Amino acid sequence: MIPWIETKQFTVDLFPTWTKTEGDKDWSLGAVTVDVPQITSRLDQLIASLNEDQWEIKMVVPLDKSLTYHEHQKVVRAGTRKEPEAVLGAFGLGWAAGTTSSLLVVCQRTEWLDPVDYKARMKERNDRLAGERNKRERAIFQEHNAAINTRITQAQKVLDDLKTNGVVVKKSGFLRGEKFVVDGAEFTNRTEAESALRARIGELEADLAALPRQLKALPPET
């Protein structure tokens, strides 16, 4: 027989009805009183559930929660026509109280399997892990491909615009002088602008040739 060890973790809420929120003026120390019968009942339910499937508790981590009270007795100066209302100061101290609100429980159990069942379970486990890995890789590759396709679309749009419109002439200033614009860049003479246009078209065509090769093939769905 071959041992098969399983582990699981979960939380147990000891105060399911704890609903106080910060700023509630009705808070009192009674809000954090430990309800022993309630805790005992929930732990009994936990033990019974674990015993059914022979889970052994390996670790328990308490998760704390605290209540804080910040309200003070304020001294307020009444407003006048010239001066607005103002808070001059406050008296009294706030307080905080903490207690364990839930437990993180880590359990483990061992089953003894014959070799055939052990191999079948290992295959099922490995197939599940491979499926999860493929799913993560598909999501990463899909995000990568979406970014590449966006760049392709943008480059194609700019290239089409440049081939259609070429150098754009813009008049500006008091004397309505001419400026020559290529993809947002301004030039003072047409010769420089046309040279920049050819260079920019070459860059975009090179990008459009190279970008598709950066797309990744998606792993098969499982």
GROMACS .gro file of N, CA, C and O in nm, residues 19 22 52 57 81 83 98 102 109 124 126 130 147 149 163 171-172 177 212:
model
   76
   19THR      N    1  -2.134   4.285   1.380
   19THR     CA    2  -2.162   4.378   1.269
   19THR      C    3  -2.130   4.522   1.305
   19THR      O    4  -2.165   4.613   1.231
   22GLU      N    5  -1.697   5.116   1.241
   22GLU     CA    6  -1.632   5.234   1.296
   22GLU      C    7  -1.726   5.355   1.287
   22GLU      O    8  -1.789   5.378   1.184
   52GLU      N    9  -1.577   1.292   1.055
   52GLU     CA   10  -1.649   1.214   0.954
   52GLU      C   11  -1.556   1.165   0.844
   52GLU      O   12  -1.567   1.051   0.798
   57ILE      N   13  -0.626   1.788   1.244
   57ILE     CA   14  -0.587   1.930   1.250
   57ILE      C   15  -0.436   1.939   1.273
   57ILE      O   16  -0.384   1.886   1.370
   81ARG      N   17  -2.145   8.631   1.227
   81ARG     CA   18  -2.149   8.682   1.092
   81ARG      C   19  -2.009   8.690   1.031
   81ARG      O   20  -1.990   8.673   0.911
   83GLU      N   21  -1.725   8.522   1.175
   83GLU     CA   22  -1.643   8.402   1.196
   83GLU      C   23  -1.731   8.278   1.189
   83GLU      O   24  -1.838   8.274   1.249
   98GLY      N   25  -0.959   4.420   2.140
   98GLY     CA   26  -0.942   4.316   2.040
   98GLY      C   27  -0.975   4.179   2.095
   98GLY      O   28  -0.967   4.153   2.216
  102SER      N   29  -1.196   3.475   1.436
  102SER     CA   30  -1.206   3.355   1.355
  102SER      C   31  -1.075   3.277   1.364
  102SER      O   32  -0.976   3.326   1.419
  109ARG      N   33  -0.490   1.455   0.607
  109ARG     CA   34  -0.528   1.316   0.628
  109ARG      C   35  -0.447   1.227   0.534
  109ARG      O   36  -0.402   1.271   0.428
  124GLU      N   37  -0.482   1.182  -1.228
  124GLU     CA   38  -0.589   1.282  -1.215
  124GLU      C   39  -0.534   1.413  -1.159
  124GLU      O   40  -0.567   1.522  -1.207
  126ASN      N   41  -0.214   1.523  -1.173
  126ASN     CA   42  -0.125   1.586  -1.271
  126ASN      C   43  -0.204   1.648  -1.385
  126ASN      O   44  -0.167   1.756  -1.436
  130ALA      N   45  -0.194   2.036  -1.476
  130ALA     CA   46  -0.159   2.077  -1.613
  130ALA      C   47  -0.268   2.166  -1.671
  130ALA      O   48  -0.240   2.264  -1.741
  147ALA      N   49  -0.238   4.304  -2.658
  147ALA     CA   50  -0.153   4.424  -2.662
  147ALA      C   51  -0.084   4.436  -2.799
  147ALA      O   52  -0.076   4.547  -2.856
  149ASN      N   53  -0.190   4.309  -3.089
  149ASN     CA   54  -0.292   4.342  -3.189
  149ASN      C   55  -0.333   4.489  -3.183
  149ASN      O   56  -0.363   4.551  -3.285
  163LYS      N   57  -0.021   5.759  -4.576
  163LYS     CA   58  -0.023   5.731  -4.719
  163LYS      C   59  -0.136   5.807  -4.790
  163LYS      O   60  -0.124   5.843  -4.907
  171LYS      N   61  -0.111   7.649  -4.174
  171LYS     CA   62  -0.075   7.792  -4.165
  171LYS      C   63  -0.095   7.838  -4.022
  171LYS      O   64  -0.196   7.807  -3.959
  172SER      N   65   0.001   7.914  -3.971
  172SER     CA   66  -0.008   7.960  -3.833
  172SER      C   67   0.063   8.092  -3.817
  172SER      O   68   0.138   8.136  -3.905
  177GLY      N   69   0.228   8.196  -4.174
  177GLY     CA   70   0.335   8.118  -4.233
  177GLY      C   71   0.298   7.970  -4.240
  177GLY      O   72   0.215   7.920  -4.165
  212PRO      N   73   0.345   4.091  -3.602
  212PRO     CA   74   0.273   3.962  -3.604
  212PRO      C   75   0.358   3.844  -3.558
  212PRO      O   76   0.305   3.746  -3.505
   0.00000   0.00000   0.00000
